[in-house]
C-alpha cells in the first residue's frame, strides 16, 4: 500500500539503503529535511552557527529550536545551507526527489517554510507536504493557521501538495483500527491524500533512537494487511 517514502539523509540508515530507494521505479522518494534531533548536521558547525550548540550538535527537538527562531536567533541563511546540503546528498546518491517534508514538521513555521519552498523551486522538486490537524486541542490550533499559510506559499510558488493530510494527530498510534478509521473519514470527493506513518522492524537497531519507534512494527504490520491497498 506504500506509494512514497522520505529519506532522512542525516540518519545512519540512509547510506546503506539509498540505493534501494534510488533503484525503485514506482516509489516516490522525498527528502525529510532535518534541523533537530540526534543526528549530526552535514554542514560544518562554523557555517551554520545559529543551528548548533557548542559541540556542533543540532537542537534535540522543536521545543528547543522554535524559541530561538521566534526570538530572531536563527539565521535563515544557515537553514538554507544545511537543508540545501541535505537535498544535494540525496541527489548525489541517485535519488530524484519527488517531494520535500521535514522532521517534526518544522517547515510549517514562517521563515523556514519560505526557505523550503525556495529550495523546492531551485532543485525542481514539484511537491511539498502540508501537515494538517483535525484536533481541537489548544496546542494544535497554531497548526491550522500555519497549514493554511503554507498551502498558500506552496500554491503561490507553482508547486503542489495533497488536498488532505493525516499522520500528525495519529503519530505513534496508527495501528490497524486507526488506519481504518482514518481512511474511512476521507470523503470520496478528495482527490489526493497523504497518510504519514513510521513503520519499522522490531529488530531495527536504530529504532529506539527516535521517539516514534515504539509502535513502528505495529504500523508496518498494519500496512501489510490484506485489503488495505484496495
PDB file of C-alpha atoms in Angstrom:
ATOM      1  CA  UNK A   1       0.000   0.000   0.000  1.00  0.00           C
ATOM      2  CA  UNK A   2       3.003   2.323   0.393  1.00  0.00           C
ATOM      3  CA  UNK A   3       3.426   4.693  -2.565  1.00  0.00           C
ATOM      4  CA  UNK A   4       6.164   7.014  -1.294  1.00  0.00           C
ATOM      5  CA  UNK A   5       8.796   7.372   1.376  1.00  0.00           C
ATOM      6  CA  UNK A   6      11.008  10.162   2.716  1.00  0.00           C
ATOM      7  CA  UNK A   7      14.746   9.883   3.280  1.00  0.00           C
ATOM      8  CA  UNK A   8      16.220  11.290   6.492  1.00  0.00           C
ATOM      9  CA  UNK A   9      19.676  11.722   4.981  1.00  0.00           C
ATOM     10  CA  UNK A  10      21.338  12.597   8.308  1.00  0.00           C
ATOM     11  CA  UNK A  11      20.415   9.225   9.787  1.00  0.00           C
ATOM     12  CA  UNK A  12      22.827   6.248   9.891  1.00  0.00           C
ATOM     13  CA  UNK A  13      20.270   4.149   7.990  1.00  0.00           C
ATOM     14  CA  UNK A  14      20.439   6.347   4.893  1.00  0.00           C
ATOM     15  CA  UNK A  15      23.785   5.292   3.408  1.00  0.00           C
ATOM     16  CA  UNK A  16      23.056   1.524   3.305  1.00  0.00           C
ATOM     17  CA  UNK A  17      19.533   1.970   1.883  1.00  0.00           C
ATOM     18  CA  UNK A  18      19.854   4.883  -0.551  1.00  0.00           C
ATOM     19  CA  UNK A  19      20.438   2.536  -3.497  1.00  0.00           C
ATOM     20  CA  UNK A  20      17.168   0.735  -2.743  1.00  0.00           C
ATOM     21  CA  UNK A  21      15.216   3.987  -2.903  1.00  0.00           C
ATOM     22  CA  UNK A  22      17.071   5.249  -5.965  1.00  0.00           C
ATOM     23  CA  UNK A  23      16.507   1.957  -7.799  1.00  0.00           C
ATOM     24  CA  UNK A  24      12.783   1.506  -7.088  1.00  0.00           C
ATOM     25  CA  UNK A  25      10.937   2.586 -10.238  1.00  0.00           C
ATOM     26  CA  UNK A  26       7.456   3.062  -8.771  1.00  0.00           C
ATOM     27  CA  UNK A  27       8.280   4.520  -5.349  1.00  0.00           C
ATOM     28  CA  UNK A  28       8.147   8.261  -4.801  1.00  0.00           C
ATOM     29  CA  UNK A  29      11.131   9.339  -2.703  1.00  0.00           C
ATOM     30  CA  UNK A  30      11.317  12.677  -0.936  1.00  0.00           C
ATOM     31  CA  UNK A  31      13.815  14.326   1.393  1.00  0.00           C
ATOM     32  CA  UNK A  32      12.865  14.513   5.072  1.00  0.00           C
ATOM     33  CA  UNK A  33      14.587  17.817   5.841  1.00  0.00           C
ATOM     34  CA  UNK A  34      16.028  17.937   9.341  1.00  0.00           C
ATOM     35  CA  UNK A  35      17.048  20.772  11.668  1.00  0.00           C
ATOM     36  CA  UNK A  36      16.712  18.951  15.012  1.00  0.00           C
ATOM     37  CA  UNK A  37      17.429  15.567  16.535  1.00  0.00           C
ATOM     38  CA  UNK A  38      20.298  13.254  17.482  1.00  0.00           C
ATOM     39  CA  UNK A  39      21.966  13.064  14.073  1.00  0.00           C
ATOM     40  CA  UNK A  40      24.854  15.438  13.191  1.00  0.00           C
ATOM     41  CA  UNK A  41      24.303  18.113  10.520  1.00  0.00           C
ATOM     42  CA  UNK A  42      26.017  17.850   7.152  1.00  0.00           C
ATOM     43  CA  UNK A  43      27.472  21.365   7.205  1.00  0.00           C
ATOM     44  CA  UNK A  44      30.446  22.283   9.401  1.00  0.00           C
ATOM     45  CA  UNK A  45      29.352  23.999  12.604  1.00  0.00           C
ATOM     46  CA  UNK A  46      31.210  27.173  11.635  1.00  0.00           C
ATOM     47  CA  UNK A  47      28.961  27.607   8.581  1.00  0.00           C
ATOM     48  CA  UNK A  48      25.650  27.153  10.459  1.00  0.00           C
ATOM     49  CA  UNK A  49      26.409  28.655  13.891  1.00  0.00           C
ATOM     50  CA  UNK A  50      22.815  29.596  14.758  1.00  0.00           C
ATOM     51  CA  UNK A  51      21.599  26.000  14.290  1.00  0.00           C
ATOM     52  CA  UNK A  52      24.088  24.207  16.526  1.00  0.00           C
ATOM     53  CA  UNK A  53      25.265  24.147  20.113  1.00  0.00           C
ATOM     54  CA  UNK A  54      28.805  24.447  21.429  1.00  0.00           C
ATOM     55  CA  UNK A  55      29.618  20.867  20.434  1.00  0.00           C
ATOM     56  CA  UNK A  56      28.264  21.325  16.927  1.00  0.00           C
ATOM     57  CA  UNK A  57      25.067  19.372  17.581  1.00  0.00           C
ATOM     58  CA  UNK A  58      21.557  20.286  16.405  1.00  0.00           C
ATOM     59  CA  UNK A  59      18.858  21.165  18.928  1.00  0.00           C
ATOM     60  CA  UNK A  60      17.301  17.943  20.287  1.00  0.00           C
ATOM     61  CA  UNK A  61      13.750  18.863  19.270  1.00  0.00           C
ATOM     62  CA  UNK A  62      11.450  21.636  18.052  1.00  0.00           C
ATOM     63  CA  UNK A  63      10.877  22.640  21.697  1.00  0.00           C
ATOM     64  CA  UNK A  64      14.451  23.965  21.803  1.00  0.00           C
ATOM     65  CA  UNK A  65      14.712  25.331  18.265  1.00  0.00           C
ATOM     66  CA  UNK A  66      11.494  27.315  17.932  1.00  0.00           C
ATOM     67  CA  UNK A  67      12.053  29.725  20.853  1.00  0.00           C
ATOM     68  CA  UNK A  68      15.324  30.730  19.162  1.00  0.00           C
ATOM     69  CA  UNK A  69      13.540  31.117  15.833  1.00  0.00           C
ATOM     70  CA  UNK A  70      10.804  33.289  17.361  1.00  0.00           C
ATOM     71  CA  UNK A  71      13.414  35.497  19.066  1.00  0.00           C
ATOM     72  CA  UNK A  72      15.181  36.031  15.742  1.00  0.00           C
ATOM     73  CA  UNK A  73      18.127  33.898  16.828  1.00  0.00           C
ATOM     74  CA  UNK A  74      18.111  31.623  13.766  1.00  0.00           C
ATOM     75  CA  UNK A  75      19.806  32.881  10.606  1.00  0.00           C
ATOM     76  CA  UNK A  76      17.730  31.646   7.655  1.00  0.00           C
ATOM     77  CA  UNK A  77      20.898  31.517   5.560  1.00  0.00           C
ATOM     78  CA  UNK A  78      22.111  28.804   7.969  1.00  0.00           C
ATOM     79  CA  UNK A  79      18.830  26.957   7.407  1.00  0.00           C
ATOM     80  CA  UNK A  80      19.238  27.347   3.635  1.00  0.00           C
ATOM     81  CA  UNK A  81      22.813  25.996   3.703  1.00  0.00           C
ATOM     82  CA  UNK A  82      22.033  22.917   5.800  1.00  0.00           C
ATOM     83  CA  UNK A  83      18.802  21.939   4.073  1.00  0.00           C
ATOM     84  CA  UNK A  84      20.340  22.534   0.652  1.00  0.00           C
ATOM     85  CA  UNK A  85      23.210  20.213   1.599  1.00  0.00           C
ATOM     86  CA  UNK A  86      20.707  17.517   2.588  1.00  0.00           C
ATOM     87  CA  UNK A  87      18.972  17.723  -0.797  1.00  0.00           C
ATOM     88  CA  UNK A  88      22.361  17.656  -2.540  1.00  0.00           C
ATOM     89  CA  UNK A  89      23.310  14.460  -0.687  1.00  0.00           C
ATOM     90  CA  UNK A  90      20.100  12.745  -1.802  1.00  0.00           C
ATOM     91  CA  UNK A  91      20.824  13.776  -5.392  1.00  0.00           C
ATOM     92  CA  UNK A  92      24.408  12.529  -5.123  1.00  0.00           C
ATOM     93  CA  UNK A  93      23.102   9.105  -4.092  1.00  0.00           C
ATOM     94  CA  UNK A  94      20.938   8.853  -7.204  1.00  0.00           C
ATOM     95  CA  UNK A  95      17.636   9.939  -5.679  1.00  0.00           C
ATOM     96  CA  UNK A  96      15.492  12.326  -7.733  1.00  0.00           C
ATOM     97  CA  UNK A  97      13.256  13.796  -5.023  1.00  0.00           C
ATOM     98  CA  UNK A  98       9.531  13.796  -5.732  1.00  0.00           C
ATOM     99  CA  UNK A  99       8.708  15.891  -2.672  1.00  0.00           C
ATOM    100  CA  UNK A 100      10.010  17.598   0.454  1.00  0.00           C
ATOM    101  CA  UNK A 101       8.768  17.296   4.010  1.00  0.00           C
ATOM    102  CA  UNK A 102      10.504  17.867   7.340  1.00  0.00           C
ATOM    103  CA  UNK A 103      11.374  16.247  10.637  1.00  0.00           C
ATOM    104  CA  UNK A 104       8.860  17.348  13.296  1.00  0.00           C
ATOM    105  CA  UNK A 105       7.064  19.365  10.568  1.00  0.00           C
ATOM    106  CA  UNK A 106       9.358  22.367  11.076  1.00  0.00           C
ATOM    107  CA  UNK A 107       8.663  23.677   7.574  1.00  0.00           C
ATOM    108  CA  UNK A 108       5.231  24.734   8.856  1.00  0.00           C
ATOM    109  CA  UNK A 109       6.887  27.685  10.573  1.00  0.00           C
ATOM    110  CA  UNK A 110       7.149  31.048   8.793  1.00  0.00           C
ATOM    111  CA  UNK A 111      10.667  31.728   7.615  1.00  0.00           C
ATOM    112  CA  UNK A 112      11.603  28.062   7.446  1.00  0.00           C
ATOM    113  CA  UNK A 113       8.615  27.496   5.142  1.00  0.00           C
ATOM    114  CA  UNK A 114       9.854  30.198   2.774  1.00  0.00           C
ATOM    115  CA  UNK A 115      13.324  28.612   2.612  1.00  0.00           C
ATOM    116  CA  UNK A 116      11.877  25.150   1.907  1.00  0.00           C
ATOM    117  CA  UNK A 117       9.602  26.465  -0.864  1.00  0.00           C
ATOM    118  CA  UNK A 118      12.600  28.285  -2.368  1.00  0.00           C
ATOM    119  CA  UNK A 119      14.717  25.109  -2.267  1.00  0.00           C
ATOM    120  CA  UNK A 120      11.939  23.087  -3.903  1.00  0.00           C
ATOM    121  CA  UNK A 121      11.876  25.536  -6.791  1.00  0.00           C
ATOM    122  CA  UNK A 122      15.678  25.685  -7.048  1.00  0.00           C
ATOM    123  CA  UNK A 123      16.015  21.902  -7.308  1.00  0.00           C
ATOM    124  CA  UNK A 124      12.915  21.314  -9.427  1.00  0.00           C
ATOM    125  CA  UNK A 125      11.098  19.339  -6.722  1.00  0.00           C
ATOM    126  CA  UNK A 126       7.391  19.538  -7.572  1.00  0.00           C
ATOM    127  CA  UNK A 127       5.615  18.981  -4.266  1.00  0.00           C
ATOM    128  CA  UNK A 128       5.716  19.666  -0.529  1.00  0.00           C
ATOM    129  CA  UNK A 129       3.906  18.123   2.389  1.00  0.00           C
ATOM    130  CA  UNK A 130       1.305  20.374   4.003  1.00  0.00           C
ATOM    131  CA  UNK A 131       0.674  18.930   7.501  1.00  0.00           C
ATOM    132  CA  UNK A 132      -2.830  19.271   8.904  1.00  0.00           C
ATOM    133  CA  UNK A 133      -4.508  18.573  12.242  1.00  0.00           C
ATOM    134  CA  UNK A 134      -8.155  17.780  12.861  1.00  0.00           C
ATOM    135  CA  UNK A 135      -7.758  18.101  16.628  1.00  0.00           C
ATOM    136  CA  UNK A 136      -9.436  20.895  18.580  1.00  0.00           C
ATOM    137  CA  UNK A 137      -6.795  20.723  21.318  1.00  0.00           C
ATOM    138  CA  UNK A 138      -5.340  24.155  22.091  1.00  0.00           C
ATOM    139  CA  UNK A 139      -1.793  23.121  21.195  1.00  0.00           C
ATOM    140  CA  UNK A 140      -2.971  22.025  17.732  1.00  0.00           C
ATOM    141  CA  UNK A 141      -4.701  25.308  16.801  1.00  0.00           C
ATOM    142  CA  UNK A 142      -1.499  27.006  15.511  1.00  0.00           C
ATOM    143  CA  UNK A 143      -1.087  24.082  13.095  1.00  0.00           C
ATOM    144  CA  UNK A 144      -4.353  25.004  11.362  1.00  0.00           C
ATOM    145  CA  UNK A 145      -3.236  28.621  10.915  1.00  0.00           C
ATOM    146  CA  UNK A 146       0.256  27.734   9.702  1.00  0.00           C
ATOM    147  CA  UNK A 147      -1.077  24.985   7.448  1.00  0.00           C
ATOM    148  CA  UNK A 148      -3.306  27.440   5.566  1.00  0.00           C
ATOM    149  CA  UNK A 149      -0.393  29.853   5.218  1.00  0.00           C
ATOM    150  CA  UNK A 150       1.960  27.114   3.991  1.00  0.00           C
ATOM    151  CA  UNK A 151      -0.584  25.945   1.415  1.00  0.00           C
ATOM    152  CA  UNK A 152      -0.786  29.488   0.050  1.00  0.00           C
ATOM    153  CA  UNK A 153       3.022  29.630  -0.202  1.00  0.00           C
ATOM    154  CA  UNK A 154       3.168  26.268  -1.973  1.00  0.00           C
ATOM    155  CA  UNK A 155       0.473  27.088  -4.494  1.00  0.00           C
ATOM    156  CA  UNK A 156       1.772  30.631  -4.987  1.00  0.00           C
ATOM    157  CA  UNK A 157       5.142  29.175  -5.999  1.00  0.00           C
ATOM    158  CA  UNK A 158       3.537  26.898  -8.585  1.00  0.00           C
ATOM    159  CA  UNK A 159       4.156  23.762  -6.508  1.00  0.00           C
ATOM    160  CA  UNK A 160       1.622  21.156  -5.402  1.00  0.00           C
ATOM    161  CA  UNK A 161       0.542  19.417  -2.215  1.00  0.00           C
ATOM    162  CA  UNK A 162      -2.098  16.867  -1.324  1.00  0.00           C
ATOM    163  CA  UNK A 163      -5.634  18.006  -0.640  1.00  0.00           C
ATOM    164  CA  UNK A 164      -5.734  16.257   2.735  1.00  0.00           C
ATOM    165  CA  UNK A 165      -3.127  15.009   5.221  1.00  0.00           C
ATOM    166  CA  UNK A 166      -3.215  12.691   8.226  1.00  0.00           C
ATOM    167  CA  UNK A 167      -0.477  11.439  10.491  1.00  0.00           C
ATOM    168  CA  UNK A 168       0.251  14.330  12.830  1.00  0.00           C
ATOM    169  CA  UNK A 169      -2.617  13.567  15.225  1.00  0.00           C
ATOM    170  CA  UNK A 170      -2.096   9.822  14.738  1.00  0.00           C
ATOM    171  CA  UNK A 171       1.696   9.790  15.182  1.00  0.00           C
ATOM    172  CA  UNK A 172       2.762   6.792  17.253  1.00  0.00           C
ATOM    173  CA  UNK A 173      -0.792   5.411  17.298  1.00  0.00           C
ATOM    174  CA  UNK A 174      -1.548   4.402  13.691  1.00  0.00           C
ATOM    175  CA  UNK A 175      -2.264   0.730  14.322  1.00  0.00           C
ATOM    176  CA  UNK A 176      -4.849  -1.286  12.391  1.00  0.00           C
ATOM    177  CA  UNK A 177      -8.088   0.162  13.791  1.00  0.00           C
ATOM    178  CA  UNK A 178      -6.817   3.737  13.475  1.00  0.00           C
ATOM    179  CA  UNK A 179      -5.833   3.084   9.867  1.00  0.00           C
ATOM    180  CA  UNK A 180      -9.396   2.012   9.161  1.00  0.00           C
ATOM    181  CA  UNK A 181     -10.984   4.964  10.975  1.00  0.00           C
ATOM    182  CA  UNK A 182      -8.682   7.495   9.328  1.00  0.00           C
ATOM    183  CA  UNK A 183      -9.222   6.152   5.823  1.00  0.00           C
ATOM    184  CA  UNK A 184     -12.987   5.853   6.336  1.00  0.00           C
ATOM    185  CA  UNK A 185     -13.127   9.536   7.311  1.00  0.00           C
ATOM    186  CA  UNK A 186     -11.659  10.710   3.985  1.00  0.00           C
ATOM    187  CA  UNK A 187     -14.512  11.910   1.715  1.00  0.00           C
ATOM    188  CA  UNK A 188     -14.781  10.237  -1.683  1.00  0.00           C
ATOM    189  CA  UNK A 189     -14.510  13.691  -3.262  1.00  0.00           C
ATOM    190  CA  UNK A 190     -10.924  14.152  -2.021  1.00  0.00           C
ATOM    191  CA  UNK A 191      -8.591  13.824  -4.998  1.00  0.00           C
ATOM    192  CA  UNK A 192      -5.286  13.333  -3.143  1.00  0.00           C
ATOM    193  CA  UNK A 193      -4.459  12.234   0.393  1.00  0.00           C
ATOM    194  CA  UNK A 194      -1.294  11.570   2.399  1.00  0.00           C
ATOM    195  CA  UNK A 195      -1.220   9.389   5.500  1.00  0.00           C
ATOM    196  CA  UNK A 196       2.229   9.700   7.096  1.00  0.00           C
ATOM    197  CA  UNK A 197       3.440   6.743   9.159  1.00  0.00           C
ATOM    198  CA  UNK A 198       6.742   5.476  10.627  1.00  0.00           C
ATOM    199  CA  UNK A 199       6.912   1.699  10.015  1.00  0.00           C
ATOM    200  CA  UNK A 200       9.932  -0.314  11.112  1.00  0.00           C
ATOM    201  CA  UNK A 201      11.030  -3.750  12.297  1.00  0.00           C
ATOM    202  CA  UNK A 202      11.324  -4.828  15.923  1.00  0.00           C
ATOM    203  CA  UNK A 203      14.969  -5.756  15.300  1.00  0.00           C
ATOM    204  CA  UNK A 204      15.957  -2.446  13.704  1.00  0.00           C
ATOM    205  CA  UNK A 205      18.978  -1.335  15.793  1.00  0.00           C
ATOM    206  CA  UNK A 206      18.212   2.355  15.167  1.00  0.00           C
ATOM    207  CA  UNK A 207      14.546   2.068  16.145  1.00  0.00           C
ATOM    208  CA  UNK A 208      14.886   3.382  19.689  1.00  0.00           C
ATOM    209  CA  UNK A 209      16.930   6.438  18.647  1.00  0.00           C
ATOM    210  CA  UNK A 210      13.675   8.087  17.518  1.00  0.00           C
ATOM    211  CA  UNK A 211      10.549   8.742  19.551  1.00  0.00           C
ATOM    212  CA  UNK A 212       8.151   7.102  17.066  1.00  0.00           C
ATOM    213  CA  UNK A 213       9.974   3.745  17.179  1.00  0.00           C
ATOM    214  CA  UNK A 214       7.776   2.285  19.885  1.00  0.00           C
ATOM    215  CA  UNK A 215       4.868   1.443  17.572  1.00  0.00           C
ATOM    216  CA  UNK A 216       6.614   1.235  14.221  1.00  0.00           C
ATOM    217  CA  UNK A 217       6.383  -2.550  13.971  1.00  0.00           C
ATOM    218  CA  UNK A 218       2.621  -2.402  14.528  1.00  0.00           C
ATOM    219  CA  UNK A 219       2.383   0.253  11.793  1.00  0.00           C
ATOM    220  CA  UNK A 220       4.372  -1.984   9.438  1.00  0.00           C
ATOM    221  CA  UNK A 221       2.006  -4.878  10.131  1.00  0.00           C
ATOM    222  CA  UNK A 222      -0.985  -2.609   9.531  1.00  0.00           C
ATOM    223  CA  UNK A 223       0.394  -1.501   6.149  1.00  0.00           C
ATOM    224  CA  UNK A 224       0.842  -5.134   5.110  1.00  0.00           C
ATOM    225  CA  UNK A 225      -2.728  -6.197   5.927  1.00  0.00           C
ATOM    226  CA  UNK A 226      -4.596  -7.869   3.050  1.00  0.00           C
ATOM    227  CA  UNK A 227      -7.157  -5.481   1.604  1.00  0.00           C
ATOM    228  CA  UNK A 228      -5.528  -2.235   2.749  1.00  0.00           C
ATOM    229  CA  UNK A 229      -4.168  -1.438  -0.713  1.00  0.00           C
ATOM    230  CA  UNK A 230      -7.684  -1.661  -2.159  1.00  0.00           C
TER     231      UNK A 230
END
